[in-house]
Amino acid sequence: ADLEQLYVHESVENVIPKEAFVEAFSDLSIPAELVGDGREYTETDAVVTYVPRPEFLDAGWVHCARAGYDAFDTEAYAAAGIPLTNSSGIHGATVGEVAIGCMLSLARLLHVYRDHQNATEWYTPKYERPFTVENERLCVLGLGTIGEGIATRADGLGMEVVGVRRSNEPVPGVSEIYDPDELHEAISEARFVAVTLPHTPETDGLLSTAEFEAMREDSYLVNVARGPIVDEDALIAALEDGEIAGAALDVFETEPLPEESPLWDMEEVIVMPHKGSATNRYHLDIAELVTGNVERYQSGEELRNRVA
Ligand code: NDP
């Protein structure tokens, strides 16, 4: 059956202004309407949402307004025969720039100067501390949209970029690709390790004590993917023990990061409020993706970004 209605679940406001998002569908071939919980759906309905709800399994198609769809029960979607799509493919520049900005800051101490600015202090760091990212080695874990977004930008800055993915498919800007079972070898020589993996049973807790021991003591972890991919207690211990030099974290095991987390007070840790993809046109990027899929659905084509 063709789609007759697009429903935008109000949970999208976690990441985008919901009214502006609905407005972005004004030229769509079917009407778009904002909804809350408690509605019933039929197979002629499409739903765009940030959170999963059991009633969405009665719709014709469900789109997750995030790239990470780990909160959705993909098996239930597959069993119900309802296509589930995600918002991958649009975060290369947005999250990529944040990761690059973090590496530049960690290397050139921008975050440290801002800390001292807050105290009106003209601060001079130790001579040995600042370095250029140029010629430094970056290892990118996961080489999809975001991994490539970081890799090409890092390559442009003159960094030596290697990466890890399951398929050996080459990626622009990446000089060497390692297998997941060569993880330690891949990260051991890197000055920066950037995590851009999806959170799956395979990647849960992937970076823990042994990995931080394998990393250089002057290396930095950049996690812009999902908190649980990194064992946070092990990370805190590694930072405290000097196993690694610092970290830039956009994601955490618990979000918002609890007040009592030691990460807040570490000078060499940049804490970001899961805003790696936040820009003033994020709603338009997602709307474009959804619009393309409405057209594909109506003409019986395979949906882009189908994950179940
Ligand atoms: P993609 O699906 O484009 O890329 C993920 C890549 O990871 C794939 O290319 C895949 O390559 C690789 N991969 C998957 N599993 C493994 C594994 N076990 N070991 C090694 N490599 C693996 O996703 P995106 O780049 O768009 O996003 C990645 C993640 O970033 C999302 O899942 C989401 O959780 C997070 N994210 C965070 C945001 C933020 O605001 N901070 C915003 C958007 C996304 P291969 O198949 O070859 O292994």
mmCIF file of C-alpha atoms and ligand atoms in Angstrom:
data_model
loop_
_atom_site.group_PDB
_atom_site.id
_atom_site.type_symbol
_atom_site.label_atom_id
_atom_site.label_comp_id
_atom_site.label_asym_id
_atom_site.label_seq_id
_atom_site.Cartn_x
_atom_site.Cartn_y
_atom_site.Cartn_z
ATOM 1 C CA ALA A 1 0.000 0.000 0.000
ATOM 2 C CA ASP A 2 1.128 3.543 -0.697
ATOM 3 C CA LEU A 3 1.893 5.902 2.157
ATOM 4 C CA GLU A 4 -0.809 8.463 2.871
ATOM 5 C CA GLN A 5 0.539 10.214 5.952
ATOM 6 C CA LEU A 6 3.888 11.095 7.504
ATOM 7 C CA TYR A 7 3.859 11.333 11.287
ATOM 8 C CA VAL A 8 6.639 13.148 13.088
ATOM 9 C CA HIS A 9 6.882 11.881 16.660
ATOM 10 C CA GLU A 10 7.558 14.732 19.073
ATOM 11 C CA SER A 11 10.652 12.923 20.438
ATOM 12 C CA VAL A 12 12.575 14.343 17.444
ATOM 13 C CA GLU A 13 12.850 17.521 19.515
ATOM 14 C CA ASN A 14 15.742 15.820 21.305
ATOM 15 C CA VAL A 15 17.832 16.821 18.300
ATOM 16 C CA ILE A 16 15.884 19.259 16.115
ATOM 17 C CA PRO A 17 13.172 21.909 16.403
ATOM 18 C CA LYS A 18 10.011 19.866 15.724
ATOM 19 C CA GLU A 19 7.911 22.617 14.077
ATOM 20 C CA ALA A 20 10.701 23.608 11.673
ATOM 21 C CA PHE A 21 11.150 19.915 10.883
ATOM 22 C CA VAL A 22 7.456 19.417 10.013
ATOM 23 C CA GLU A 23 7.637 22.639 7.981
ATOM 24 C CA ALA A 24 10.501 21.125 5.960
ATOM 25 C CA PHE A 25 7.957 18.606 4.588
ATOM 26 C CA SER A 26 5.552 21.235 3.201
ATOM 27 C CA ASP A 27 6.331 20.210 -0.392
ATOM 28 C CA LEU A 28 6.085 16.473 0.303
ATOM 29 C CA SER A 29 3.545 14.458 -1.704
ATOM 30 C CA ILE A 30 1.808 13.374 1.526
ATOM 31 C CA PRO A 31 0.846 15.493 4.566
ATOM 32 C CA ALA A 32 3.158 15.639 7.577
ATOM 33 C CA GLU A 33 1.825 15.963 11.116
ATOM 34 C CA LEU A 34 3.330 16.168 14.577
ATOM 35 C CA VAL A 35 2.200 13.436 17.010
ATOM 36 C CA GLY A 36 2.752 12.389 20.602
ATOM 37 C CA ASP A 37 2.354 8.994 22.241
ATOM 38 C CA GLY A 38 -0.808 6.915 22.221
ATOM 39 C CA ARG A 39 -1.771 7.059 18.531
ATOM 40 C CA GLU A 40 -2.604 3.976 16.495
ATOM 41 C CA TYR A 41 -0.873 3.432 13.175
ATOM 42 C CA THR A 42 -1.684 1.561 9.973
ATOM 43 C CA GLU A 43 0.380 0.420 7.001
ATOM 44 C CA THR A 44 -0.266 3.656 5.097
ATOM 45 C CA ASP A 45 1.529 5.648 7.824
ATOM 46 C CA ALA A 46 5.200 6.563 7.927
ATOM 47 C CA VAL A 47 6.735 7.587 11.265
ATOM 48 C CA VAL A 48 9.860 9.657 11.899
ATOM 49 C CA THR A 49 10.981 9.346 15.494
ATOM 50 C CA TYR A 50 13.928 9.636 17.862
ATOM 51 C CA VAL A 51 12.712 6.952 20.291
ATOM 52 C CA PRO A 52 11.172 3.522 19.690
ATOM 53 C CA ARG A 53 7.522 2.876 20.652
ATOM 54 C CA PRO A 54 5.697 -0.489 20.366
ATOM 55 C CA GLU A 55 2.833 1.050 18.356
ATOM 56 C CA PHE A 56 5.229 2.044 15.545
ATOM 57 C CA LEU A 57 5.335 -1.657 14.598
ATOM 58 C CA ASP A 58 1.855 -1.213 13.056
ATOM 59 C CA ALA A 59 3.021 1.513 10.649
ATOM 60 C CA GLY A 60 4.139 0.987 7.048
ATOM 61 C CA TRP A 61 7.647 2.309 7.593
ATOM 62 C CA VAL A 62 9.604 3.809 10.509
ATOM 63 C CA HIS A 63 12.523 6.203 10.248
ATOM 64 C CA CYS A 64 14.911 6.726 13.177
ATOM 65 C CA ALA A 65 16.043 10.374 13.337
ATOM 66 C CA ARG A 66 19.527 9.318 14.470
ATOM 67 C CA ALA A 67 22.344 7.294 12.933
ATOM 68 C CA GLY A 68 22.666 5.085 16.027
ATOM 69 C CA TYR A 69 19.517 2.935 16.101
ATOM 70 C CA ASP A 70 20.718 0.684 18.943
ATOM 71 C CA ALA A 71 17.609 1.588 21.012
ATOM 72 C CA PHE A 72 15.351 -0.036 18.368
ATOM 73 C CA ASP A 73 14.528 -3.756 18.374
ATOM 74 C CA THR A 74 15.591 -4.589 14.817
ATOM 75 C CA GLU A 75 14.486 -8.219 15.206
ATOM 76 C CA ALA A 76 10.932 -7.116 16.029
ATOM 77 C CA TYR A 77 10.915 -4.926 12.891
ATOM 78 C CA ALA A 78 12.245 -7.765 10.756
ATOM 79 C CA ALA A 79 9.663 -10.171 12.237
ATOM 80 C CA ALA A 80 6.838 -7.691 11.612
ATOM 81 C CA GLY A 81 8.120 -6.981 8.100
ATOM 82 C CA ILE A 82 8.201 -3.227 8.809
ATOM 83 C CA PRO A 83 11.154 -1.462 7.218
ATOM 84 C CA LEU A 84 13.255 0.542 9.691
ATOM 85 C CA THR A 85 15.631 3.177 8.314
ATOM 86 C CA ASN A 86 18.193 5.330 10.137
ATOM 87 C CA SER A 87 19.824 8.722 9.593
ATOM 88 C CA SER A 88 23.292 7.508 8.680
ATOM 89 C CA GLY A 89 25.075 9.128 5.771
ATOM 90 C CA ILE A 90 24.634 12.765 6.821
ATOM 91 C CA HIS A 91 27.135 13.137 9.678
ATOM 92 C CA GLY A 92 30.426 13.121 7.826
ATOM 93 C CA ALA A 93 30.952 16.890 7.972
ATOM 94 C CA THR A 94 29.096 17.638 11.211
ATOM 95 C CA VAL A 95 30.627 15.001 13.485
ATOM 96 C CA GLY A 96 33.819 14.988 11.403
ATOM 97 C CA GLU A 97 34.467 18.669 12.119
ATOM 98 C CA VAL A 98 33.877 18.185 15.846
ATOM 99 C CA ALA A 99 36.395 15.336 15.992
ATOM 100 C CA ILE A 100 38.959 17.399 14.068
ATOM 101 C CA GLY A 101 38.318 20.407 16.315
ATOM 102 C CA CYS A 102 38.933 18.239 19.376
ATOM 103 C CA MET A 103 42.213 16.887 18.045
ATOM 104 C CA LEU A 104 43.438 20.391 17.184
ATOM 105 C CA SER A 105 42.433 21.615 20.630
ATOM 106 C CA LEU A 106 44.110 18.706 22.426
ATOM 107 C CA ALA A 107 47.279 19.312 20.398
ATOM 108 C CA ARG A 108 47.340 23.126 20.667
ATOM 109 C CA LEU A 109 45.699 23.482 24.110
ATOM 110 C CA LEU A 110 42.757 25.682 23.102
ATOM 111 C CA HIS A 111 40.645 24.079 25.837
ATOM 112 C CA VAL A 112 43.364 24.794 28.406
ATOM 113 C CA TYR A 113 43.630 28.467 27.384
ATOM 114 C CA ARG A 114 39.848 28.823 27.671
ATOM 115 C CA ASP A 115 39.984 27.307 31.172
ATOM 116 C CA HIS A 116 42.551 29.947 32.142
ATOM 117 C CA GLN A 117 40.619 32.708 30.372
ATOM 118 C CA ASN A 118 37.739 31.934 32.717
ATOM 119 C CA ALA A 119 40.116 32.963 35.531
ATOM 120 C CA THR A 120 41.533 35.985 33.587
ATOM 121 C CA GLU A 121 44.907 34.243 33.475
ATOM 122 C CA TRP A 122 47.596 34.833 30.824
ATOM 123 C CA TYR A 123 48.780 31.242 30.855
ATOM 124 C CA THR A 124 52.025 29.783 29.541
ATOM 125 C CA PRO A 125 52.065 25.993 29.164
ATOM 126 C CA LYS A 126 55.168 23.832 29.530
ATOM 127 C CA TYR A 127 57.330 24.090 26.377
ATOM 128 C CA GLU A 128 56.975 20.342 25.691
ATOM 129 C CA ARG A 129 53.216 20.282 25.746
ATOM 130 C CA PRO A 130 51.829 21.722 22.472
ATOM 131 C CA PHE A 131 52.371 19.848 19.210
ATOM 132 C CA THR A 132 51.091 19.972 15.637
ATOM 133 C CA VAL A 133 48.700 17.284 14.438
ATOM 134 C CA GLU A 134 50.564 17.351 11.127
ATOM 135 C CA ASN A 135 52.515 14.106 10.687
ATOM 136 C CA GLU A 136 50.829 12.571 13.739
ATOM 137 C CA ARG A 137 49.130 9.204 13.344
ATOM 138 C CA LEU A 138 45.357 8.900 13.705
ATOM 139 C CA CYS A 139 43.595 5.552 13.976
ATOM 140 C CA VAL A 140 39.886 5.679 13.138
ATOM 141 C CA LEU A 141 37.813 2.791 14.514
ATOM 142 C CA GLY A 142 34.850 2.275 12.158
ATOM 143 C CA LEU A 143 35.140 3.661 8.651
ATOM 144 C CA GLY A 144 31.611 4.600 7.616
ATOM 145 C CA THR A 145 30.218 8.075 7.004
ATOM 146 C CA ILE A 146 31.725 9.649 10.132
ATOM 147 C CA GLY A 147 34.980 7.702 9.968
ATOM 148 C CA GLU A 148 35.517 8.864 6.398
ATOM 149 C CA GLY A 149 34.491 12.414 7.343
ATOM 150 C CA ILE A 150 37.242 12.472 9.955
ATOM 151 C CA ALA A 151 39.801 10.626 7.815
ATOM 152 C CA THR A 152 39.579 12.919 4.778
ATOM 153 C CA ARG A 153 39.803 16.032 6.964
ATOM 154 C CA ALA A 154 42.716 14.617 8.967
ATOM 155 C CA ASP A 155 44.448 13.686 5.723
ATOM 156 C CA GLY A 156 43.998 17.309 4.622
ATOM 157 C CA LEU A 157 45.802 18.411 7.786
ATOM 158 C CA GLY A 158 48.750 16.192 6.926
ATOM 159 C CA MET A 159 48.015 13.475 9.467
ATOM 160 C CA GLU A 160 48.878 9.848 8.826
ATOM 161 C CA VAL A 161 45.519 8.055 8.933
ATOM 162 C CA VAL A 162 44.907 4.355 9.489
ATOM 163 C CA GLY A 163 41.669 2.664 10.430
ATOM 164 C CA VAL A 164 39.769 -0.452 11.467
ATOM 165 C CA ARG A 165 36.706 -1.979 9.819
ATOM 166 C CA ARG A 166 35.385 -5.487 9.170
ATOM 167 C CA SER A 167 35.295 -5.221 5.395
ATOM 168 C CA ASN A 168 38.587 -4.315 3.808
ATOM 169 C CA GLU A 169 36.942 -1.710 1.578
ATOM 170 C CA PRO A 170 39.292 1.252 1.016
ATOM 171 C CA VAL A 171 38.378 4.699 2.341
ATOM 172 C CA PRO A 172 39.618 8.058 0.984
ATOM 173 C CA GLY A 173 42.361 9.481 3.209
ATOM 174 C CA VAL A 174 43.065 6.169 4.967
ATOM 175 C CA SER A 175 46.481 4.667 4.165
ATOM 176 C CA GLU A 176 46.053 1.322 5.923
ATOM 177 C CA ILE A 177 43.036 -0.686 7.018
ATOM 178 C CA TYR A 178 43.234 -3.207 9.858
ATOM 179 C CA ASP A 179 40.905 -6.057 10.722
ATOM 180 C CA PRO A 180 38.973 -5.832 14.026
ATOM 181 C CA ASP A 181 41.144 -8.688 15.391
ATOM 182 C CA GLU A 182 44.241 -6.510 14.775
ATOM 183 C CA LEU A 183 42.831 -3.751 17.003
ATOM 184 C CA HIS A 184 45.836 -3.553 19.342
ATOM 185 C CA GLU A 185 48.282 -3.321 16.476
ATOM 186 C CA ALA A 186 46.145 -0.609 14.873
ATOM 187 C CA ILE A 187 45.932 1.610 17.951
ATOM 188 C CA SER A 188 49.381 1.013 19.450
ATOM 189 C CA GLU A 189 51.287 3.565 17.351
ATOM 190 C CA ALA A 190 48.522 6.180 17.086
ATOM 191 C CA ARG A 191 48.688 9.626 18.705
ATOM 192 C CA PHE A 192 44.888 9.853 18.349
ATOM 193 C CA VAL A 193 42.303 7.067 18.375
ATOM 194 C CA ALA A 194 38.894 8.181 17.116
ATOM 195 C CA VAL A 195 35.850 5.972 17.744
ATOM 196 C CA THR A 196 33.148 6.132 15.045
ATOM 197 C CA LEU A 197 31.753 2.605 15.401
ATOM 198 C CA PRO A 198 28.099 1.715 15.811
ATOM 199 C CA HIS A 199 27.204 0.377 19.255
ATOM 200 C CA THR A 200 26.532 -3.342 18.757
ATOM 201 C CA PRO A 201 27.102 -6.481 20.872
ATOM 202 C CA GLU A 202 30.501 -6.746 19.116
ATOM 203 C CA THR A 203 31.603 -3.196 19.935
ATOM 204 C CA ASP A 204 30.184 -2.989 23.475
ATOM 205 C CA GLY A 205 33.081 -2.308 25.866
ATOM 206 C CA LEU A 206 35.549 -2.704 22.986
ATOM 207 C CA LEU A 207 37.970 -0.199 24.486
ATOM 208 C CA SER A 208 38.939 -1.164 28.016
ATOM 209 C CA THR A 209 42.024 -1.582 30.238
ATOM 210 C CA ALA A 210 44.019 -3.749 27.777
ATOM 211 C CA GLU A 211 43.390 -1.318 24.917
ATOM 212 C CA PHE A 212 44.431 1.732 26.956
ATOM 213 C CA GLU A 213 47.579 -0.150 27.937
ATOM 214 C CA ALA A 214 48.240 -0.886 24.272
ATOM 215 C CA MET A 215 47.856 2.794 23.381
ATOM 216 C CA ARG A 216 50.736 5.268 23.656
ATOM 217 C CA GLU A 217 51.053 7.200 26.907
ATOM 218 C CA ASP A 218 50.974 10.446 24.920
ATOM 219 C CA SER A 219 47.855 9.431 22.983
ATOM 220 C CA TYR A 220 44.329 10.817 23.040
ATOM 221 C CA LEU A 221 40.980 9.075 22.716
ATOM 222 C CA VAL A 222 38.208 10.808 20.761
ATOM 223 C CA ASN A 223 34.785 9.169 21.145
ATOM 224 C CA VAL A 224 32.022 10.631 18.983
ATOM 225 C CA ALA A 225 30.138 7.336 18.535
ATOM 226 C CA ARG A 226 28.419 5.836 21.587
ATOM 227 C CA GLY A 227 29.419 5.826 25.253
ATOM 228 C CA PRO A 228 29.191 2.063 25.971
ATOM 229 C CA ILE A 229 31.784 1.268 23.270
ATOM 230 C CA VAL A 230 34.297 2.566 25.819
ATOM 231 C CA ASP A 231 34.497 1.067 29.318
ATOM 232 C CA GLU A 232 34.214 4.395 31.153
ATOM 233 C CA ASP A 233 35.660 3.210 34.496
ATOM 234 C CA ALA A 234 38.656 1.757 32.653
ATOM 235 C CA LEU A 235 39.050 5.048 30.754
ATOM 236 C CA ILE A 236 38.992 7.079 33.966
ATOM 237 C CA ALA A 237 41.594 4.747 35.503
ATOM 238 C CA ALA A 238 43.770 4.985 32.373
ATOM 239 C CA LEU A 239 43.599 8.791 32.486
ATOM 240 C CA GLU A 240 44.384 8.865 36.192
ATOM 241 C CA ASP A 241 47.295 6.424 35.802
ATOM 242 C CA GLY A 242 48.722 8.187 32.744
ATOM 243 C CA GLU A 243 48.181 5.189 30.435
ATOM 244 C CA ILE A 244 46.863 7.713 27.917
ATOM 245 C CA ALA A 245 47.235 11.512 27.887
ATOM 246 C CA GLY A 246 43.666 12.707 27.439
ATOM 247 C CA ALA A 247 40.306 12.356 25.764
ATOM 248 C CA ALA A 248 37.557 14.225 23.942
ATOM 249 C CA LEU A 249 34.157 12.690 24.629
ATOM 250 C CA ASP A 250 30.833 13.563 23.013
ATOM 251 C CA VAL A 251 29.113 10.427 24.347
ATOM 252 C CA PHE A 252 28.988 8.639 27.699
ATOM 253 C CA GLU A 253 27.669 5.479 29.350
ATOM 254 C CA THR A 254 25.098 7.666 31.115
ATOM 255 C CA GLU A 255 23.864 10.901 29.512
ATOM 256 C CA PRO A 256 23.802 13.606 30.717
ATOM 257 C CA LEU A 257 27.170 12.766 32.287
ATOM 258 C CA PRO A 258 26.501 12.501 36.051
ATOM 259 C CA GLU A 259 27.750 15.442 38.118
ATOM 260 C CA GLU A 260 30.002 13.200 40.202
ATOM 261 C CA SER A 261 31.943 11.846 37.208
ATOM 262 C CA PRO A 262 35.687 12.568 37.585
ATOM 263 C CA LEU A 263 35.777 13.285 33.833
ATOM 264 C CA TRP A 264 34.305 16.766 34.429
ATOM 265 C CA ASP A 265 37.389 17.901 36.360
ATOM 266 C CA MET A 266 40.179 16.507 34.212
ATOM 267 C CA GLU A 267 42.090 19.227 32.387
ATOM 268 C CA GLU A 268 43.004 16.895 29.532
ATOM 269 C CA VAL A 269 39.431 15.764 28.964
ATOM 270 C CA ILE A 270 37.010 17.678 26.776
ATOM 271 C CA VAL A 271 33.427 16.879 27.766
ATOM 272 C CA MET A 272 30.787 17.627 25.122
ATOM 273 C CA PRO A 273 27.018 17.268 25.616
ATOM 274 C CA HIS A 274 26.406 14.785 22.740
ATOM 275 C CA LYS A 275 26.210 17.597 20.215
ATOM 276 C CA GLY A 276 28.526 16.178 17.552
ATOM 277 C CA SER A 277 25.856 16.457 14.885
ATOM 278 C CA ALA A 278 24.226 19.685 16.107
ATOM 279 C CA THR A 279 24.136 22.392 13.442
ATOM 280 C CA ASN A 280 21.495 24.929 12.422
ATOM 281 C CA ARG A 281 20.448 22.831 9.430
ATOM 282 C CA TYR A 282 20.373 19.348 10.893
ATOM 283 C CA HIS A 283 16.562 19.182 10.506
ATOM 284 C CA LEU A 284 16.941 19.896 6.771
ATOM 285 C CA ASP A 285 19.535 17.137 6.361
ATOM 286 C CA ILE A 286 17.198 14.602 7.968
ATOM 287 C CA ALA A 287 14.146 15.918 6.065
ATOM 288 C CA GLU A 288 16.007 15.482 2.773
ATOM 289 C CA LEU A 289 16.815 11.883 3.664
ATOM 290 C CA VAL A 290 13.195 11.163 4.663
ATOM 291 C CA THR A 291 11.774 12.903 1.561
ATOM 292 C CA GLY A 292 13.967 10.766 -0.705
ATOM 293 C CA ASN A 293 12.747 7.639 1.063
ATOM 294 C CA VAL A 294 9.063 8.638 0.798
ATOM 295 C CA GLU A 295 9.593 8.871 -2.974
ATOM 296 C CA ARG A 296 11.387 5.524 -3.027
ATOM 297 C CA TYR A 297 8.653 3.897 -0.940
ATOM 298 C CA GLN A 298 5.897 5.168 -3.241
ATOM 299 C CA SER A 299 7.685 3.921 -6.351
ATOM 300 C CA GLY A 300 8.495 0.549 -4.788
ATOM 301 C CA GLU A 301 12.270 1.122 -4.736
ATOM 302 C CA GLU A 302 14.599 -0.144 -2.012
ATOM 303 C CA LEU A 303 14.739 2.377 0.857
ATOM 304 C CA ARG A 304 18.019 4.161 1.554
ATOM 305 C CA ASN A 305 19.605 3.345 4.975
ATOM 306 C CA ARG A 306 17.395 0.361 5.621
ATOM 307 C CA VAL A 307 18.656 -1.302 8.819
ATOM 308 C CA ALA A 308 15.833 -3.825 9.359
HETATM 309 P P1 NDP B 1 28.096 3.993 9.364
HETATM 310 O O1 NDP B 1 27.202 2.840 9.406
HETATM 311 O O2 NDP B 1 28.212 4.798 8.121
HETATM 312 O O3 NDP B 1 29.595 3.503 9.724
HETATM 313 C C1 NDP B 1 29.917 2.548 10.705
HETATM 314 C C2 NDP B 1 31.160 1.798 10.230
HETATM 315 O O4 NDP B 1 31.632 0.958 11.289
HETATM 316 C C3 NDP B 1 30.887 0.925 9.035
HETATM 317 O O5 NDP B 1 31.550 1.440 7.919
HETATM 318 C C4 NDP B 1 31.407 -0.457 9.421
HETATM 319 O O6 NDP B 1 32.291 -0.890 8.412
HETATM 320 C C5 NDP B 1 32.150 -0.232 10.732
HETATM 321 N N1 NDP B 1 31.904 -1.322 11.696
HETATM 322 C C6 NDP B 1 30.722 -1.815 12.118
HETATM 323 N N2 NDP B 1 30.894 -2.773 13.045
HETATM 324 C C7 NDP B 1 32.226 -2.898 13.216
HETATM 325 C C8 NDP B 1 33.047 -3.712 14.038
HETATM 326 N N3 NDP B 1 32.528 -4.630 14.868
HETATM 327 N N4 NDP B 1 34.386 -3.548 13.977
HETATM 328 C C9 NDP B 1 34.936 -2.638 13.130
HETATM 329 N N5 NDP B 1 34.218 -1.853 12.315
HETATM 330 C C10 NDP B 1 32.879 -1.970 12.354
HETATM 331 O O7 NDP B 1 27.697 4.922 10.578
HETATM 332 P P2 NDP B 1 28.054 6.464 10.832
HETATM 333 O O8 NDP B 1 29.477 6.698 10.479
HETATM 334 O O9 NDP B 1 27.022 7.337 10.246
HETATM 335 O O10 NDP B 1 27.864 6.538 12.414
HETATM 336 C C11 NDP B 1 28.615 5.691 13.279
HETATM 337 C C12 NDP B 1 28.051 5.781 14.685
HETATM 338 O O11 NDP B 1 28.270 7.095 15.205
HETATM 339 C C13 NDP B 1 26.521 5.600 14.755
HETATM 340 O O12 NDP B 1 26.186 4.229 14.855
HETATM 341 C C14 NDP B 1 26.133 6.391 15.975
HETATM 342 O O13 NDP B 1 26.052 5.556 17.089
HETATM 343 C C15 NDP B 1 27.261 7.404 16.152
HETATM 344 N N6 NDP B 1 26.806 8.784 15.911
HETATM 345 C C16 NDP B 1 27.084 9.759 16.841
HETATM 346 C C17 NDP B 1 26.665 11.065 16.639
HETATM 347 C C18 NDP B 1 26.983 12.133 17.626
HETATM 348 O O14 NDP B 1 26.219 13.081 17.736
HETATM 349 N N7 NDP B 1 28.075 12.041 18.341
HETATM 350 C C19 NDP B 1 25.884 11.450 15.451
HETATM 351 C C20 NDP B 1 25.709 10.374 14.515
HETATM 352 C C21 NDP B 1 26.146 9.101 14.755
HETATM 353 P P3 NDP B 1 32.395 -2.476 8.098
HETATM 354 O O15 NDP B 1 31.009 -2.924 7.721
HETATM 355 O O16 NDP B 1 33.407 -2.588 7.015
HETATM 356 O O17 NDP B 1 32.857 -3.070 9.386
#
